[in-house]
Amino acid sequence: MNPDRIILGIDPGTIIMGYGLLAIKDRNPKLEAMGVLHLNKYDDHYLRLLRIHERILSLIDEYHPAELAIEAPFYGKNVQSMLKLGRAQGAAMSAALMRDLPIYEYAPLKVKMAITGNGRAAKEQVAGMLQHILHIPNERMLPQLDATDGLAVAFCHFLQTNRPFVEKSYTGWKDFISKNPAKVRK
């Protein structure tokens, strides 16, 4: 995996779809872009799916991300809402597949936990932490929290794939001591 890359994060939805692009340079993440796609102006659900597909393709063609990170559907009480959300996710995934992007799914709880340390954090808390961590100026923050949710998925993926490299591996304390005698006090 190339350490210098762009990650496209998607918060799928059939009314508002949020997205965020995170540029990784020298293992440091930086906001590239974020935004929302308003879909409530379209009455036809299938037209909404088409617009999602077209917008994801245009983002991929403009920013050339290396990966797509998308929020996985969560379990809810309303089966119809879950079905529509799954379709929105599928439209975004098919656009990524058309451009040969690998896709990574993250549960909403995992995304919130990665950003705030609390899997039940509010959208405002996630946005505030991202603004602080990525040093996003106020004028670049959007009032639609779906945009920062998309960015949060991209940042979660960055955290999952950029763990520090361990140069030495040890099978136990005896192995550690034998390979690092100067670190042991007698």
mmCIF file of C-alpha atoms in Angstrom:
data_model
loop_
_atom_site.group_PDB
_atom_site.id
_atom_site.type_symbol
_atom_site.label_atom_id
_atom_site.label_comp_id
_atom_site.label_asym_id
_atom_site.label_seq_id
_atom_site.Cartn_x
_atom_site.Cartn_y
_atom_site.Cartn_z
ATOM 1 C CA MET A 1 0.000 0.000 0.000
ATOM 2 C CA ASN A 2 1.408 3.367 -1.041
ATOM 3 C CA PRO A 3 1.885 5.585 2.024
ATOM 4 C CA ASP A 4 1.275 8.714 -0.092
ATOM 5 C CA ARG A 5 -2.264 8.469 -1.356
ATOM 6 C CA ILE A 6 -5.770 9.878 -1.269
ATOM 7 C CA ILE A 7 -8.613 8.120 0.534
ATOM 8 C CA LEU A 8 -12.223 8.783 -0.442
ATOM 9 C CA GLY A 9 -14.613 8.374 2.477
ATOM 10 C CA ILE A 10 -18.363 8.050 1.954
ATOM 11 C CA ASP A 11 -21.283 8.411 4.339
ATOM 12 C CA PRO A 12 -24.023 6.920 2.149
ATOM 13 C CA GLY A 13 -27.559 8.235 2.183
ATOM 14 C CA THR A 14 -30.524 8.614 -0.136
ATOM 15 C CA ILE A 15 -31.379 12.138 1.018
ATOM 16 C CA ILE A 16 -27.879 13.480 1.750
ATOM 17 C CA MET A 17 -24.654 11.670 0.921
ATOM 18 C CA GLY A 18 -21.520 12.970 2.613
ATOM 19 C CA TYR A 19 -17.999 12.566 1.304
ATOM 20 C CA GLY A 20 -14.514 13.464 2.394
ATOM 21 C CA LEU A 21 -11.143 13.138 0.702
ATOM 22 C CA LEU A 22 -8.081 12.721 2.852
ATOM 23 C CA ALA A 23 -4.623 13.258 1.337
ATOM 24 C CA ILE A 24 -1.836 11.260 2.973
ATOM 25 C CA LYS A 25 1.676 12.634 2.493
ATOM 26 C CA ASP A 26 4.620 11.270 4.473
ATOM 27 C CA ARG A 27 2.125 9.417 6.711
ATOM 28 C CA ASN A 28 0.420 12.714 7.613
ATOM 29 C CA PRO A 29 -3.292 13.124 6.841
ATOM 30 C CA LYS A 30 -4.664 16.389 5.479
ATOM 31 C CA LEU A 31 -8.119 17.421 4.327
ATOM 32 C CA GLU A 32 -8.239 17.465 0.537
ATOM 33 C CA ALA A 33 -11.974 18.137 0.099
ATOM 34 C CA MET A 34 -15.340 17.373 1.623
ATOM 35 C CA GLY A 35 -18.922 17.977 0.676
ATOM 36 C CA VAL A 36 -22.426 16.665 0.385
ATOM 37 C CA LEU A 37 -24.685 15.545 -2.397
ATOM 38 C CA HIS A 38 -28.277 16.709 -1.849
ATOM 39 C CA LEU A 39 -30.661 14.142 -3.247
ATOM 40 C CA ASN A 40 -33.997 15.277 -1.795
ATOM 41 C CA LYS A 41 -34.753 17.289 -4.946
ATOM 42 C CA TYR A 42 -35.223 14.005 -6.831
ATOM 43 C CA ASP A 43 -38.520 12.210 -6.228
ATOM 44 C CA ASP A 44 -37.444 9.039 -8.012
ATOM 45 C CA HIS A 45 -35.355 6.751 -5.780
ATOM 46 C CA TYR A 46 -33.633 5.212 -8.812
ATOM 47 C CA LEU A 47 -32.620 8.651 -10.072
ATOM 48 C CA ARG A 48 -31.056 9.298 -6.662
ATOM 49 C CA LEU A 49 -29.000 6.126 -7.043
ATOM 50 C CA LEU A 50 -27.862 7.271 -10.477
ATOM 51 C CA ARG A 51 -26.792 10.664 -9.074
ATOM 52 C CA ILE A 52 -24.807 8.936 -6.297
ATOM 53 C CA HIS A 53 -23.051 6.771 -8.864
ATOM 54 C CA GLU A 54 -22.287 9.752 -11.119
ATOM 55 C CA ARG A 55 -20.970 11.893 -8.237
ATOM 56 C CA ILE A 56 -18.664 9.169 -6.932
ATOM 57 C CA LEU A 57 -17.295 8.629 -10.439
ATOM 58 C CA SER A 58 -16.678 12.373 -10.814
ATOM 59 C CA LEU A 59 -14.873 12.527 -7.434
ATOM 60 C CA ILE A 60 -12.708 9.552 -8.407
ATOM 61 C CA ASP A 61 -11.878 11.077 -11.777
ATOM 62 C CA GLU A 62 -11.067 14.478 -10.239
ATOM 63 C CA TYR A 63 -9.040 13.437 -7.166
ATOM 64 C CA HIS A 64 -7.723 9.969 -8.145
ATOM 65 C CA PRO A 65 -8.096 8.305 -4.743
ATOM 66 C CA ALA A 66 -6.348 5.006 -4.145
ATOM 67 C CA GLU A 67 -9.095 3.559 -1.921
ATOM 68 C CA LEU A 68 -12.747 3.973 -1.035
ATOM 69 C CA ALA A 69 -13.758 3.735 2.608
ATOM 70 C CA ILE A 70 -17.501 3.568 3.167
ATOM 71 C CA GLU A 71 -19.709 3.403 6.194
ATOM 72 C CA ALA A 72 -21.396 0.015 6.424
ATOM 73 C CA PRO A 73 -25.153 -0.110 6.923
ATOM 74 C CA PHE A 74 -26.240 -0.343 10.527
ATOM 75 C CA TYR A 75 -29.108 -2.406 11.833
ATOM 76 C CA GLY A 76 -32.281 -0.454 12.442
ATOM 77 C CA LYS A 77 -35.934 -1.008 13.034
ATOM 78 C CA ASN A 78 -37.114 0.333 9.675
ATOM 79 C CA VAL A 79 -36.455 -2.304 7.017
ATOM 80 C CA GLN A 80 -37.362 0.043 4.140
ATOM 81 C CA SER A 81 -34.820 2.643 5.295
ATOM 82 C CA MET A 82 -32.149 -0.037 5.596
ATOM 83 C CA LEU A 83 -32.912 -1.282 2.096
ATOM 84 C CA LYS A 84 -32.626 2.232 0.632
ATOM 85 C CA LEU A 85 -29.388 2.877 2.513
ATOM 86 C CA GLY A 86 -27.956 -0.411 1.243
ATOM 87 C CA ARG A 87 -28.844 0.574 -2.301
ATOM 88 C CA ALA A 88 -27.120 3.949 -1.867
ATOM 89 C CA GLN A 89 -24.046 2.171 -0.576
ATOM 90 C CA GLY A 90 -24.171 -0.217 -3.535
ATOM 91 C CA ALA A 91 -24.359 2.669 -6.018
ATOM 92 C CA ALA A 92 -21.222 4.207 -4.473
ATOM 93 C CA MET A 93 -19.439 0.852 -4.417
ATOM 94 C CA SER A 94 -20.236 0.121 -8.046
ATOM 95 C CA ALA A 95 -18.671 3.453 -9.047
ATOM 96 C CA ALA A 96 -15.507 2.517 -7.133
ATOM 97 C CA LEU A 97 -15.476 -0.903 -8.756
ATOM 98 C CA MET A 98 -15.743 0.691 -12.202
ATOM 99 C CA ARG A 99 -12.491 2.535 -11.455
ATOM 100 C CA ASP A 100 -10.788 -0.495 -9.858
ATOM 101 C CA LEU A 101 -10.646 1.037 -6.379
ATOM 102 C CA PRO A 102 -10.417 -1.292 -3.414
ATOM 103 C CA ILE A 103 -13.357 -0.866 -1.034
ATOM 104 C CA TYR A 104 -13.205 -0.954 2.765
ATOM 105 C CA GLU A 105 -16.293 -0.935 4.978
ATOM 106 C CA TYR A 106 -16.443 0.359 8.533
ATOM 107 C CA ALA A 107 -19.307 0.147 11.002
ATOM 108 C CA PRO A 108 -20.535 3.519 12.303
ATOM 109 C CA LEU A 109 -19.563 2.509 15.836
ATOM 110 C CA LYS A 110 -15.985 1.741 14.737
ATOM 111 C CA VAL A 111 -15.691 5.078 12.899
ATOM 112 C CA LYS A 112 -16.873 7.076 15.913
ATOM 113 C CA MET A 113 -14.641 5.058 18.229
ATOM 114 C CA ALA A 114 -11.599 5.691 16.011
ATOM 115 C CA ILE A 115 -12.192 9.457 15.922
ATOM 116 C CA THR A 116 -13.499 10.247 19.414
ATOM 117 C CA GLY A 117 -12.835 7.154 21.510
ATOM 118 C CA ASN A 118 -16.596 6.852 22.028
ATOM 119 C CA GLY A 119 -18.661 4.647 19.728
ATOM 120 C CA ARG A 120 -21.809 6.551 20.682
ATOM 121 C CA ALA A 121 -20.402 10.029 20.004
ATOM 122 C CA ALA A 122 -22.641 12.659 18.430
ATOM 123 C CA LYS A 123 -21.998 13.894 14.889
ATOM 124 C CA GLU A 124 -20.928 17.259 16.352
ATOM 125 C CA GLN A 125 -18.264 15.552 18.483
ATOM 126 C CA VAL A 126 -16.900 13.690 15.466
ATOM 127 C CA ALA A 127 -16.780 16.924 13.436
ATOM 128 C CA GLY A 128 -15.058 18.787 16.286
ATOM 129 C CA MET A 129 -12.406 16.112 16.724
ATOM 130 C CA LEU A 130 -11.699 15.967 12.993
ATOM 131 C CA GLN A 131 -11.380 19.736 12.878
ATOM 132 C CA HIS A 132 -8.898 19.615 15.747
ATOM 133 C CA ILE A 133 -6.893 16.589 14.548
ATOM 134 C CA LEU A 134 -6.645 17.715 10.913
ATOM 135 C CA HIS A 135 -6.284 21.448 11.725
ATOM 136 C CA ILE A 136 -9.258 22.386 9.540
ATOM 137 C CA PRO A 137 -9.971 26.128 9.644
ATOM 138 C CA ASN A 138 -13.539 27.175 10.492
ATOM 139 C CA GLU A 139 -14.164 28.488 6.984
ATOM 140 C CA ARG A 140 -13.558 25.004 5.517
ATOM 141 C CA MET A 141 -16.003 23.306 7.877
ATOM 142 C CA LEU A 142 -19.456 22.682 6.427
ATOM 143 C CA PRO A 143 -22.722 22.989 8.317
ATOM 144 C CA GLN A 144 -23.821 19.586 6.971
ATOM 145 C CA LEU A 145 -22.410 16.992 9.327
ATOM 146 C CA ASP A 146 -22.759 14.318 6.644
ATOM 147 C CA ALA A 147 -19.626 15.789 5.029
ATOM 148 C CA THR A 148 -17.550 15.326 8.181
ATOM 149 C CA ASP A 149 -19.054 11.849 8.570
ATOM 150 C CA GLY A 150 -17.647 10.979 5.131
ATOM 151 C CA LEU A 151 -14.292 12.434 6.154
ATOM 152 C CA ALA A 152 -14.465 10.439 9.399
ATOM 153 C CA VAL A 153 -14.749 7.181 7.452
ATOM 154 C CA ALA A 154 -11.661 8.144 5.422
ATOM 155 C CA PHE A 155 -9.752 9.041 8.605
ATOM 156 C CA CYS A 156 -10.808 5.781 10.281
ATOM 157 C CA HIS A 157 -9.416 3.905 7.279
ATOM 158 C CA PHE A 158 -6.192 5.911 7.505
ATOM 159 C CA LEU A 159 -5.840 4.922 11.169
ATOM 160 C CA GLN A 160 -6.515 1.264 10.379
ATOM 161 C CA THR A 161 -3.957 1.105 7.574
ATOM 162 C CA ASN A 162 -1.187 3.307 8.978
ATOM 163 C CA ARG A 163 -0.198 1.563 12.134
ATOM 164 C CA PRO A 164 3.445 2.142 13.041
ATOM 165 C CA PHE A 165 5.835 -0.377 11.611
ATOM 166 C CA VAL A 166 7.455 -2.638 14.164
ATOM 167 C CA GLU A 167 11.022 -3.255 13.193
ATOM 168 C CA LYS A 168 11.597 -6.148 15.557
ATOM 169 C CA SER A 169 9.210 -8.846 16.552
ATOM 170 C CA TYR A 170 9.512 -10.847 19.716
ATOM 171 C CA THR A 171 8.118 -14.208 20.730
ATOM 172 C CA GLY A 172 8.118 -13.314 24.437
ATOM 173 C CA TRP A 173 10.045 -11.604 27.236
ATOM 174 C CA LYS A 174 13.011 -13.977 27.004
ATOM 175 C CA ASP A 175 13.336 -13.216 23.299
ATOM 176 C CA PHE A 176 13.083 -9.454 23.976
ATOM 177 C CA ILE A 177 15.778 -9.624 26.666
ATOM 178 C CA SER A 178 18.120 -11.663 24.496
ATOM 179 C CA LYS A 179 17.763 -9.147 21.620
ATOM 180 C CA ASN A 180 17.975 -6.044 23.857
ATOM 181 C CA PRO A 181 20.453 -6.723 26.696
ATOM 182 C CA ALA A 182 21.231 -3.017 27.128
ATOM 183 C CA LYS A 183 17.611 -2.301 28.067
ATOM 184 C CA VAL A 184 17.622 -4.704 31.020
ATOM 185 C CA ARG A 185 18.614 -3.433 34.470
ATOM 186 C CA LYS A 186 20.038 -5.894 36.943
#
